[in-house]
Amino acid sequence: MATARADEPVLLDPQGPVITALACAVGTALFLGAGGACGYVVVRTVAEFGDTGAGWTWAGAGLALLAAFVASVGWSTAVSARAERRATLQLAAHGVDASALVLAVASAPPTNDHHFQVRLLMRVSGPGFAPFEYGAEVLRYQFGGAARGTVLPARVNPVTRVFTIDRPPAPPTPAPAPAPAPEA
């Protein structure tokens, strides 16, 4: 018997139109350039199959595989960028304001590009959806100020359970000390 199950929550890093356009341009350039190179190498390898010996055949096959891999990375980059932008726009259109209560904070290993991270366990709640808990590794420079009990602003798509969280509010600035009264 099949049971209906709600989608698993997904923390989305909102993507703007400029980043999307750049990622799509790079992905398309990789796909077209490497795809063309792959086609050229395959045609040349097949045309010269018996003429130059087995050395060119293996080199041509290796170059064709490398070019095909780079073309697939380009395709994946463009498709992923469009999907993230689409999810960002859907969240903006159909999302509801919510809050994420930080239940626990722990250190996490750095990212591949050496940005320090923290692991947050949060309970996300708001109107139109059942509250859920979610653990995520986020960048320390953005969320390092979050502590247990911190409430983060969130936006949640109640249907897909895709959500974003915002940085914790900045601590209030201390009020300036009153000026001393002039002596008479």
Backbone as JSON Lines, residues from 0, in Angstrom:
{"i":0,"aa":"M","n":[0.84,-1.18,0.0],"ca":[0.0,0.0,0.0],"c":[0.89,1.24,0.0]}
{"i":1,"aa":"A","n":[0.66,2.11,-0.94],"ca":[1.46,3.32,-1.05],"c":[0.88,4.38,-0.12]}
{"i":2,"aa":"T","n":[1.75,5.12,0.5],"ca":[1.32,6.2,1.38],"c":[1.82,7.51,0.83]}
{"i":3,"aa":"A","n":[1.02,8.53,1.0],"ca":[1.44,9.86,0.56],"c":[2.4,10.42,1.6]}
{"i":4,"aa":"R","n":[3.52,10.91,1.15],"ca":[4.52,11.45,2.07],"c":[4.9,12.85,1.6]}
{"i":5,"aa":"A","n":[4.96,13.75,2.53],"ca":[5.34,15.12,2.19],"c":[6.78,15.17,1.7]}
{"i":6,"aa":"D","n":[7.04,16.12,0.84],"ca":[8.41,16.29,0.35],"c":[9.35,16.57,1.5]}
{"i":7,"aa":"E","n":[10.57,16.1,1.36],"ca":[11.6,16.4,2.36],"c":[11.96,17.88,2.24]}
{"i":8,"aa":"P","n":[12.21,18.55,3.35],"ca":[12.58,19.96,3.27],"c":[13.94,20.14,2.62]}
{"i":9,"aa":"V","n":[14.09,21.26,1.92],"ca":[15.33,21.57,1.22],"c":[15.68,23.02,1.52]}
{"i":10,"aa":"L","n":[16.91,23.25,2.01],"ca":[17.39,24.61,2.24],"c":[17.94,25.14,0.93]}
{"i":11,"aa":"L","n":[17.4,26.23,0.45],"ca":[17.76,26.81,-0.83],"c":[18.64,28.03,-0.63]}
{"i":12,"aa":"D","n":[19.7,28.11,-1.38],"ca":[20.52,29.31,-1.42],"c":[19.99,30.15,-2.58]}
{"i":13,"aa":"P","n":[19.26,31.24,-2.32],"ca":[18.62,31.99,-3.41],"c":[19.64,32.43,-4.45]}
{"i":14,"aa":"Q","n":[19.24,32.32,-5.71],"ca":[20.13,32.65,-6.81],"c":[19.53,33.77,-7.63]}
{"i":15,"aa":"G","n":[20.3,34.83,-7.83],"ca":[19.83,35.98,-8.58],"c":[19.98,35.81,-10.07]}
{"i":16,"aa":"P","n":[19.41,36.74,-10.83],"ca":[19.44,36.61,-12.29],"c":[20.84,36.76,-12.88]}
{"i":17,"aa":"V","n":[21.7,37.55,-12.28],"ca":[23.04,37.74,-12.83],"c":[23.87,36.48,-12.68]}
{"i":18,"aa":"I","n":[23.84,35.87,-11.5],"ca":[24.58,34.63,-11.28],"c":[24.05,33.54,-12.2]}
{"i":19,"aa":"T","n":[22.73,33.49,-12.36],"ca":[22.14,32.49,-13.26],"c":[22.61,32.7,-14.69]}
{"i":20,"aa":"A","n":[22.62,33.94,-15.14],"ca":[23.05,34.22,-16.51],"c":[24.52,33.85,-16.71]}
{"i":21,"aa":"L","n":[25.36,34.17,-15.73],"ca":[26.78,33.82,-15.84],"c":[26.99,32.3,-15.85]}
{"i":22,"aa":"A","n":[26.31,31.61,-14.95],"ca":[26.44,30.15,-14.89],"c":[25.94,29.5,-16.18]}
{"i":23,"aa":"C","n":[24.84,30.0,-16.71],"ca":[24.32,29.45,-17.97],"c":[25.27,29.74,-19.14]}
{"i":24,"aa":"A","n":[25.86,30.93,-19.15],"ca":[26.8,31.26,-20.23],"c":[28.05,30.38,-20.16]}
{"i":25,"aa":"V","n":[28.59,30.2,-18.97],"ca":[29.78,29.34,-18.82],"c":[29.43,27.9,-19.18]}
{"i":26,"aa":"G","n":[28.29,27.42,-18.69],"ca":[27.87,26.06,-18.99],"c":[27.65,25.84,-20.47]}
{"i":27,"aa":"T","n":[27.02,26.79,-21.13],"ca":[26.78,26.68,-22.57],"c":[28.09,26.72,-23.35]}
{"i":28,"aa":"A","n":[29.01,27.58,-22.94],"ca":[30.31,27.65,-23.63],"c":[31.07,26.33,-23.47]}
{"i":29,"aa":"L","n":[31.06,25.78,-22.27],"ca":[31.72,24.48,-22.06],"c":[31.05,23.39,-22.89]}
{"i":30,"aa":"F","n":[29.72,23.38,-22.89],"ca":[28.99,22.34,-23.62],"c":[29.26,22.43,-25.12]}
{"i":31,"aa":"L","n":[29.12,23.63,-25.68],"ca":[29.31,23.77,-27.13],"c":[30.76,23.58,-27.54]}
{"i":32,"aa":"G","n":[31.69,24.15,-26.78],"ca":[33.11,24.03,-27.13],"c":[33.6,22.6,-27.0]}
{"i":33,"aa":"A","n":[33.34,21.98,-25.88],"ca":[33.81,20.61,-25.67],"c":[33.03,19.63,-26.52]}
{"i":34,"aa":"G","n":[31.73,19.89,-26.73],"ca":[30.94,19.01,-27.6],"c":[31.45,19.05,-29.03]}
{"i":35,"aa":"G","n":[31.78,20.25,-29.51],"ca":[32.36,20.37,-30.86],"c":[33.71,19.69,-30.95]}
{"i":36,"aa":"A","n":[34.53,19.87,-29.93],"ca":[35.85,19.22,-29.91],"c":[35.69,17.71,-29.9]}
{"i":37,"aa":"C","n":[34.72,17.21,-29.14],"ca":[34.47,15.77,-29.08],"c":[34.07,15.25,-30.46]}
{"i":38,"aa":"G","n":[33.17,15.95,-31.12],"ca":[32.74,15.54,-32.47],"c":[33.9,15.55,-33.45]}
{"i":39,"aa":"Y","n":[34.72,16.59,-33.4],"ca":[35.86,16.69,-34.31],"c":[36.84,15.54,-34.07]}
{"i":40,"aa":"V","n":[37.17,15.28,-32.83],"ca":[38.13,14.22,-32.51],"c":[37.59,12.85,-32.92]}
{"i":41,"aa":"V","n":[36.31,12.62,-32.7],"ca":[35.72,11.33,-33.1],"c":[35.78,11.17,-34.6]}
{"i":42,"aa":"V","n":[35.4,12.19,-35.35],"ca":[35.43,12.1,-36.82],"c":[36.86,11.9,-37.31]}
{"i":43,"aa":"R","n":[37.78,12.64,-36.75],"ca":[39.18,12.51,-37.19],"c":[39.75,11.14,-36.83]}
{"i":44,"aa":"T","n":[39.42,10.63,-35.65],"ca":[39.91,9.32,-35.23],"c":[39.35,8.22,-36.13]}
{"i":45,"aa":"V","n":[38.07,8.3,-36.45],"ca":[37.46,7.28,-37.32],"c":[38.03,7.39,-38.74]}
{"i":46,"aa":"A","n":[38.24,8.61,-39.23],"ca":[38.76,8.78,-40.6],"c":[40.19,8.26,-40.72]}
{"i":47,"aa":"E","n":[40.98,8.39,-39.68],"ca":[42.37,7.97,-39.76],"c":[42.62,6.67,-39.01]}
{"i":48,"aa":"F","n":[41.6,5.87,-38.82],"ca":[41.7,4.67,-38.0],"c":[42.81,3.73,-38.46]}
{"i":49,"aa":"G","n":[42.9,3.43,-39.73],"ca":[43.92,2.48,-40.2],"c":[45.2,3.12,-40.66]}
{"i":50,"aa":"D","n":[45.24,4.44,-40.85],"ca":[46.4,5.1,-41.45],"c":[47.55,5.35,-40.48]}
{"i":51,"aa":"T","n":[47.28,5.82,-39.29],"ca":[48.36,6.27,-38.42],"c":[48.73,5.28,-37.33]}
{"i":52,"aa":"G","n":[48.1,4.15,-37.29],"ca":[48.45,3.16,-36.27],"c":[47.57,3.29,-35.05]}
{"i":53,"aa":"A","n":[47.82,2.43,-34.1],"ca":[46.99,2.34,-32.91],"c":[47.21,3.5,-31.95]}
{"i":54,"aa":"G","n":[48.35,4.2,-32.03],"ca":[48.64,5.29,-31.11],"c":[47.61,6.4,-31.2]}
{"i":55,"aa":"W","n":[47.29,6.84,-32.41],"ca":[46.32,7.92,-32.58],"c":[44.93,7.45,-32.15]}
{"i":56,"aa":"T","n":[44.62,6.19,-32.39],"ca":[43.3,5.67,-32.03],"c":[43.07,5.8,-30.53]}
{"i":57,"aa":"W","n":[44.03,5.38,-29.72],"ca":[43.88,5.48,-28.27],"c":[43.91,6.92,-27.8]}
{"i":58,"aa":"A","n":[44.77,7.73,-28.38],"ca":[44.81,9.15,-28.01],"c":[43.5,9.84,-28.4]}
{"i":59,"aa":"G","n":[43.0,9.53,-29.59],"ca":[41.73,10.11,-30.04],"c":[40.57,9.69,-29.16]}
{"i":60,"aa":"A","n":[40.55,8.42,-28.77],"ca":[39.48,7.94,-27.89],"c":[39.56,8.63,-26.52]}
{"i":61,"aa":"G","n":[40.76,8.79,-26.0],"ca":[40.94,9.47,-24.72],"c":[40.51,10.93,-24.79]}
{"i":62,"aa":"L","n":[40.91,11.62,-25.85],"ca":[40.51,13.03,-26.02],"c":[39.0,13.17,-26.19]}
{"i":63,"aa":"A","n":[38.4,12.22,-26.93],"ca":[36.95,12.27,-27.13],"c":[36.23,12.07,-25.8]}
{"i":64,"aa":"L","n":[36.71,11.13,-24.97],"ca":[36.08,10.91,-23.67],"c":[36.25,12.13,-22.76]}
{"i":65,"aa":"L","n":[37.43,12.74,-22.77],"ca":[37.66,13.94,-21.97],"c":[36.75,15.08,-22.42]}
{"i":66,"aa":"A","n":[36.65,15.29,-23.72],"ca":[35.79,16.35,-24.24],"c":[34.32,16.07,-23.92]}
{"i":67,"aa":"A","n":[33.91,14.82,-24.0],"ca":[32.53,14.47,-23.67],"c":[32.25,14.74,-22.19]}
{"i":68,"aa":"F","n":[33.22,14.45,-21.33],"ca":[33.05,14.72,-19.9],"c":[32.91,16.22,-19.65]}
{"i":69,"aa":"V","n":[33.76,17.03,-20.26],"ca":[33.69,18.48,-20.08],"c":[32.37,19.02,-20.62]}
{"i":70,"aa":"A","n":[31.89,18.47,-21.74],"ca":[30.61,18.9,-22.29],"c":[29.47,18.55,-21.33]}
{"i":71,"aa":"S","n":[29.54,17.39,-20.69],"ca":[28.48,17.02,-19.74],"c":[28.52,17.91,-18.5]}
{"i":72,"aa":"V","n":[29.7,18.31,-18.07],"ca":[29.81,19.25,-16.95],"c":[29.19,20.6,-17.33]}
{"i":73,"aa":"G","n":[29.43,21.06,-18.54],"ca":[28.83,22.3,-19.0],"c":[27.32,22.23,-19.04]}
{"i":74,"aa":"W","n":[26.8,21.12,-19.58],"ca":[25.35,20.93,-19.63],"c":[24.76,20.93,-18.23]}
{"i":75,"aa":"S","n":[25.39,20.21,-17.32],"ca":[24.92,20.11,-15.95],"c":[24.94,21.47,-15.26]}
{"i":76,"aa":"T","n":[25.96,22.26,-15.51],"ca":[26.06,23.6,-14.92],"c":[24.9,24.47,-15.35]}
{"i":77,"aa":"A","n":[24.6,24.48,-16.64],"ca":[23.52,25.32,-17.16],"c":[22.15,24.85,-16.63]}
{"i":78,"aa":"V","n":[21.92,23.55,-16.64],"ca":[20.63,23.01,-16.19],"c":[20.44,23.26,-14.69]}
{"i":79,"aa":"S","n":[21.49,23.06,-13.89],"ca":[21.4,23.28,-12.44],"c":[21.14,24.75,-12.12]}
{"i":80,"aa":"A","n":[21.8,25.65,-12.82],"ca":[21.61,27.08,-12.57],"c":[20.17,27.48,-12.86]}
{"i":81,"aa":"R","n":[19.61,26.97,-13.95],"ca":[18.22,27.3,-14.27],"c":[17.25,26.71,-13.25]}
{"i":82,"aa":"A","n":[17.52,25.5,-12.79],"ca":[16.64,24.88,-11.8],"c":[16.67,25.64,-10.48]}
{"i":83,"aa":"E","n":[17.85,26.08,-10.05],"ca":[17.94,26.85,-8.81],"c":[17.25,28.2,-8.93]}
{"i":84,"aa":"R","n":[17.38,28.83,-10.08],"ca":[16.71,30.11,-10.28],"c":[15.2,29.92,-10.29]}
{"i":85,"aa":"R","n":[14.73,28.85,-10.93],"ca":[13.3,28.56,-10.97],"c":[12.78,28.32,-9.54]}
{"i":86,"aa":"A","n":[13.53,27.58,-8.74],"ca":[13.12,27.33,-7.35],"c":[13.1,28.63,-6.55]}
{"i":87,"aa":"T","n":[14.07,29.51,-6.8],"ca":[14.12,30.8,-6.11],"c":[12.88,31.63,-6.46]}
{"i":88,"aa":"L","n":[12.5,31.66,-7.73],"ca":[11.33,32.43,-8.15],"c":[10.04,31.83,-7.6]}
{"i":89,"aa":"Q","n":[9.95,30.5,-7.57],"ca":[8.76,29.86,-7.0],"c":[8.64,30.14,-5.52]}
{"i":90,"aa":"L","n":[9.75,30.13,-4.81],"ca":[9.72,30.43,-3.38],"c":[9.29,31.88,-3.15]}
{"i":91,"aa":"A","n":[9.78,32.78,-3.97],"ca":[9.38,34.18,-3.83],"c":[7.89,34.37,-4.11]}
{"i":92,"aa":"A","n":[7.35,33.61,-5.06],"ca":[5.95,33.78,-5.43],"c":[4.99,33.05,-4.49]}
{"i":93,"aa":"H","n":[5.35,31.84,-4.05],"ca":[4.42,31.02,-3.3],"c":[4.81,30.82,-1.83]}
{"i":94,"aa":"G","n":[5.94,31.39,-1.42],"ca":[6.4,31.17,-0.05],"c":[5.65,31.99,0.97]}
{"i":95,"aa":"V","n":[5.7,31.52,2.2],"ca":[5.11,32.24,3.32],"c":[6.22,32.58,4.31]}
{"i":96,"aa":"D","n":[6.04,33.68,5.02],"ca":[7.02,34.05,6.03],"c":[6.9,33.08,7.2]}
{"i":97,"aa":"A","n":[8.04,32.66,7.72],"ca":[8.08,31.7,8.81],"c":[9.25,32.06,9.72]}
{"i":98,"aa":"S","n":[9.47,31.2,10.71],"ca":[10.61,31.41,11.61],"c":[11.31,30.08,11.81]}
{"i":99,"aa":"A","n":[12.62,30.16,12.01],"ca":[13.44,28.97,12.26],"c":[14.1,29.15,13.63]}
{"i":100,"aa":"L","n":[13.7,28.32,14.57],"ca":[14.27,28.35,15.91],"c":[15.49,27.45,15.93]}
{"i":101,"aa":"V","n":[16.64,28.01,16.29],"ca":[17.88,27.23,16.34],"c":[17.86,26.37,17.6]}
{"i":102,"aa":"L","n":[17.9,25.05,17.4],"ca":[17.89,24.11,18.51],"c":[19.29,23.75,18.97]}
{"i":103,"aa":"A","n":[20.24,23.7,18.03],"ca":[21.61,23.33,18.38],"c":[22.56,23.93,17.34]}
{"i":104,"aa":"V","n":[23.77,24.25,17.81],"ca":[24.83,24.77,16.94],"c":[26.07,23.94,17.21]}
{"i":105,"aa":"A","n":[26.72,23.5,16.14],"ca":[27.95,22.72,16.28],"c":[28.9,23.13,15.16]}
{"i":106,"aa":"S","n":[30.19,22.86,15.36],"ca":[31.14,23.17,14.3],"c":[31.01,22.12,13.2]}
{"i":107,"aa":"A","n":[31.4,22.48,12.0],"ca":[31.33,21.59,10.85],"c":[32.63,21.73,10.07]}
{"i":108,"aa":"P","n":[32.96,20.72,9.27],"ca":[34.19,20.82,8.48],"c":[34.09,21.94,7.44]}
{"i":109,"aa":"P","n":[35.21,22.51,7.04],"ca":[35.17,23.59,6.06],"c":[34.74,23.08,4.69]}
{"i":110,"aa":"T","n":[34.3,24.01,3.86],"ca":[33.91,23.67,2.49],"c":[35.16,23.37,1.68]}
{"i":111,"aa":"N","n":[34.95,22.95,0.43],"ca":[36.09,22.65,-0.44],"c":[36.94,23.88,-0.73]}
{"i":112,"aa":"D","n":[36.35,25.06,-0.67],"ca":[37.12,26.28,-0.91],"c":[37.49,26.96,0.41]}
{"i":113,"aa":"H","n":[37.58,26.17,1.48],"ca":[38.12,26.58,2.79],"c":[37.32,27.67,3.5]}
{"i":114,"aa":"H","n":[36.0,27.69,3.31],"ca":[35.15,28.57,4.1],"c":[34.71,27.79,5.33]}
{"i":115,"aa":"F","n":[34.84,28.41,6.49],"ca":[34.44,27.74,7.73],"c":[32.92,27.66,7.82]}
{"i":116,"aa":"Q","n":[32.42,26.59,8.41],"ca":[30.98,26.36,8.5],"c":[30.56,26.05,9.93]}
{"i":117,"aa":"V","n":[29.27,26.17,10.18],"ca":[28.66,25.7,11.41],"c":[27.46,24.85,11.02]}
{"i":118,"aa":"R","n":[27.14,23.9,11.87],"ca":[25.97,23.05,11.63],"c":[24.85,23.52,12.54]}
{"i":119,"aa":"L","n":[23.71,23.87,11.94],"ca":[22.55,24.34,12.68],"c":[21.46,23.29,12.62]}
{"i":120,"aa":"L","n":[20.87,22.98,13.76],"ca":[19.66,22.17,13.82],"c":[18.54,23.14,14.14]}
{"i":121,"aa":"M","n":[17.54,23.21,13.27],"ca":[16.48,24.22,13.39],"c":[15.11,23.56,13.38]}
{"i":122,"aa":"R","n":[14.16,24.22,14.0],"ca":[12.75,23.85,13.88],"c":[12.09,25.0,13.14]}
{"i":123,"aa":"V","n":[11.57,24.7,11.96],"ca":[10.95,25.71,11.1],"c":[9.45,25.61,11.25]}
{"i":124,"aa":"S","n":[8.81,26.73,11.54],"ca":[7.36,26.74,11.7],"c":[6.79,28.02,11.12]}
{"i":125,"aa":"G","n":[5.53,27.93,10.72],"ca":[4.84,29.08,10.15],"c":[3.45,28.68,9.7]}
{"i":126,"aa":"P","n":[2.72,29.62,9.11],"ca":[1.35,29.33,8.69],"c":[1.31,28.48,7.42]}
{"i":127,"aa":"G","n":[0.39,27.54,7.36],"ca":[0.16,26.78,6.14],"c":[0.94,25.5,5.98]}
{"i":128,"aa":"F","n":[1.76,25.13,6.95],"ca":[2.51,23.88,6.85],"c":[2.82,23.38,8.26]}
{"i":129,"aa":"A","n":[3.04,22.07,8.34],"ca":[3.39,21.46,9.63],"c":[4.83,21.8,9.97]}
{"i":130,"aa":"P","n":[5.14,22.14,11.23],"ca":[6.53,22.43,11.6],"c":[7.42,21.22,11.32]}
{"i":131,"aa":"F","n":[8.66,21.51,10.97],"ca":[9.62,20.44,10.7],"c":[10.99,20.85,11.22]}
{"i":132,"aa":"E","n":[11.82,19.84,11.48],"ca":[13.2,20.09,11.9],"c":[14.12,19.83,10.73]}
{"i":133,"aa":"Y","n":[15.19,20.61,10.68],"ca":[16.13,20.49,9.58],"c":[17.53,20.83,10.09]}
{"i":134,"aa":"G","n":[18.49,20.02,9.72],"ca":[19.89,20.29,10.05],"c":[20.64,20.67,8.79]}
{"i":135,"aa":"A","n":[21.44,21.7,8.87],"ca":[22.17,22.17,7.7],"c":[23.53,22.72,8.1]}
{"i":136,"aa":"E","n":[24.48,22.56,7.2],"ca":[25.78,23.2,7.36],"c":[25.74,24.5,6.59]}
{"i":137,"aa":"V","n":[25.99,25.6,7.29],"ca":[25.93,26.92,6.7],"c":[27.26,27.64,6.95]}
{"i":138,"aa":"L","n":[27.51,28.67,6.19],"ca":[28.77,29.41,6.31],"c":[28.84,30.15,7.64]}
{"i":139,"aa":"R","n":[29.98,30.03,8.31],"ca":[30.14,30.64,9.62],"c":[30.08,32.16,9.55]}
{"i":140,"aa":"Y","n":[30.64,32.76,8.5],"ca":[30.65,34.22,8.45],"c":[29.23,34.78,8.29]}
{"i":141,"aa":"Q","n":[28.28,33.96,7.83],"ca":[26.9,34.42,7.72],"c":[26.08,34.09,8.97]}
{"i":142,"aa":"F","n":[26.27,32.88,9.53],"ca":[25.42,32.43,10.62],"c":[26.2,32.1,11.89]}
{"i":143,"aa":"G","n":[27.44,32.55,11.99],"ca":[28.24,32.28,13.18],"c":[27.68,32.91,14.44]}
{"i":144,"aa":"G","n":[26.88,33.95,14.3],"ca":[26.3,34.62,15.45],"c":[25.06,33.91,15.99]}
{"i":145,"aa":"A","n":[24.6,32.87,15.31],"ca":[23.42,32.15,15.77],"c":[23.79,31.27,16.95]}
{"i":146,"aa":"A","n":[22.98,31.28,17.97],"ca":[23.17,30.46,19.16],"c":[21.87,29.71,19.43]}
{"i":147,"aa":"R","n":[21.94,28.77,20.36],"ca":[20.74,28.03,20.71],"c":[19.68,29.01,21.19]}
{"i":148,"aa":"G","n":[18.48,28.89,20.63],"ca":[17.39,29.79,20.99],"c":[17.23,30.97,20.05]}
{"i":149,"aa":"T","n":[18.18,31.19,19.15],"ca":[18.06,32.28,18.19],"c":[16.92,31.98,17.22]}
{"i":150,"aa":"V","n":[16.12,32.97,16.91],"ca":[15.05,32.81,15.94],"c":[15.48,33.52,14.66]}
{"i":151,"aa":"L","n":[15.55,32.74,13.58],"ca":[15.96,33.27,12.28],"c":[14.73,33.47,11.4]}
{"i":152,"aa":"P","n":[14.68,34.58,10.67],"ca":[13.58,34.73,9.71],"c":[13.74,33.71,8.59]}
{"i":153,"aa":"A","n":[12.63,33.14,8.14],"ca":[12.66,32.14,7.08],"c":[11.53,32.41,6.1]}
{"i":154,"aa":"R","n":[11.63,31.82,4.93],"ca":[10.56,31.84,3.93],"c":[10.42,30.41,3.44]}
{"i":155,"aa":"V","n":[9.19,29.88,3.48],"ca":[8.94,28.48,3.17],"c":[7.85,28.35,2.11]}
{"i":156,"aa":"N","n":[8.08,27.48,1.13],"ca":[7.03,27.11,0.19],"c":[6.28,25.95,0.84]}
{"i":157,"aa":"P","n":[5.03,26.16,1.29],"ca":[4.32,25.12,2.03],"c":[4.1,23.84,1.23]}
{"i":158,"aa":"V","n":[4.06,23.92,-0.09],"ca":[3.79,22.75,-0.91],"c":[5.05,21.9,-1.07]}
{"i":159,"aa":"T","n":[6.15,22.52,-1.45],"ca":[7.39,21.78,-1.74],"c":[8.32,21.68,-0.53]}
{"i":160,"aa":"R","n":[8.08,22.5,0.5],"ca":[8.92,22.59,1.7],"c":[10.35,23.04,1.38]}
{"i":161,"aa":"V","n":[10.5,23.78,0.31],"ca":[11.77,24.45,0.03],"c":[11.76,25.73,0.85]}
{"i":162,"aa":"F","n":[12.9,26.03,1.5],"ca":[12.91,27.21,2.36],"c":[14.28,27.88,2.34]}
{"i":163,"aa":"T","n":[14.27,29.12,2.77],"ca":[15.51,29.88,2.96],"c":[15.5,30.43,4.38]}
{"i":164,"aa":"I","n":[16.69,30.7,4.88],"ca":[16.81,31.37,6.17],"c":[17.67,32.61,5.97]}
{"i":165,"aa":"D","n":[17.4,33.61,6.78],"ca":[18.17,34.84,6.72],"c":[19.14,34.87,7.89]}
{"i":166,"aa":"R","n":[20.12,35.74,7.77],"ca":[21.1,35.91,8.85],"c":[20.41,36.31,10.14]}
{"i":167,"aa":"P","n":[21.03,35.96,11.27],"ca":[20.42,36.41,12.53],"c":[20.46,37.93,12.61]}
{"i":168,"aa":"P","n":[19.49,38.51,13.29],"ca":[19.5,39.96,13.41],"c":[20.75,40.43,14.14]}
{"i":169,"aa":"A","n":[21.23,41.57,13.74],"ca":[22.42,42.14,14.38],"c":[22.09,42.53,15.81]}
{"i":170,"aa":"P","n":[23.05,42.38,16.71],"ca":[22.78,42.8,18.09],"c":[22.52,44.3,18.13]}
{"i":171,"aa":"P","n":[21.66,44.73,19.04],"ca":[21.36,46.16,19.1],"c":[22.61,46.96,19.48]}
{"i":172,"aa":"T","n":[22.71,48.11,18.89],"ca":[23.84,48.98,19.23],"c":[23.54,49.65,20.57]}
{"i":173,"aa":"P","n":[24.56,49.76,21.41],"ca":[24.31,50.41,22.7],"c":[23.96,51.88,22.51]}
{"i":174,"aa":"A","n":[23.08,52.34,23.35],"ca":[22.69,53.75,23.3],"c":[23.87,54.6,23.77]}
{"i":175,"aa":"P","n":[24.04,55.75,23.14],"ca":[25.15,56.61,23.57],"c":[24.91,57.1,25.0]}
{"i":176,"aa":"A","n":[26.0,57.24,25.71],"ca":[25.91,57.72,27.09],"c":[25.41,59.17,27.07]}
{"i":177,"aa":"P","n":[24.58,59.52,28.03],"ca":[24.1,60.9,28.05],"c":[25.27,61.86,28.33]}
{"i":178,"aa":"A","n":[25.17,63.01,27.74],"ca":[26.2,64.03,27.92],"c":[26.13,64.54,29.36]}
{"i":179,"aa":"P","n":[27.28,64.79,29.97],"ca":[27.25,65.31,31.33],"c":[26.61,66.72,31.37]}
{"i":180,"aa":"A","n":[25.94,66.98,32.44],"ca":[25.29,68.28,32.59],"c":[26.37,69.34,32.8]}
{"i":181,"aa":"P","n":[26.21,70.49,32.16],"ca":[27.2,71.56,32.34],"c":[27.16,72.09,33.78]}
{"i":182,"aa":"E","n":[28.33,72.39,34.3],"ca":[28.4,72.93,35.65],"c":[28.16,74.44,35.61]}
{"i":183,"aa":"A","n":[27.53,74.89,36.63],"ca":[27.22,76.31,36.68],"c":[28.24,77.08,37.44]}
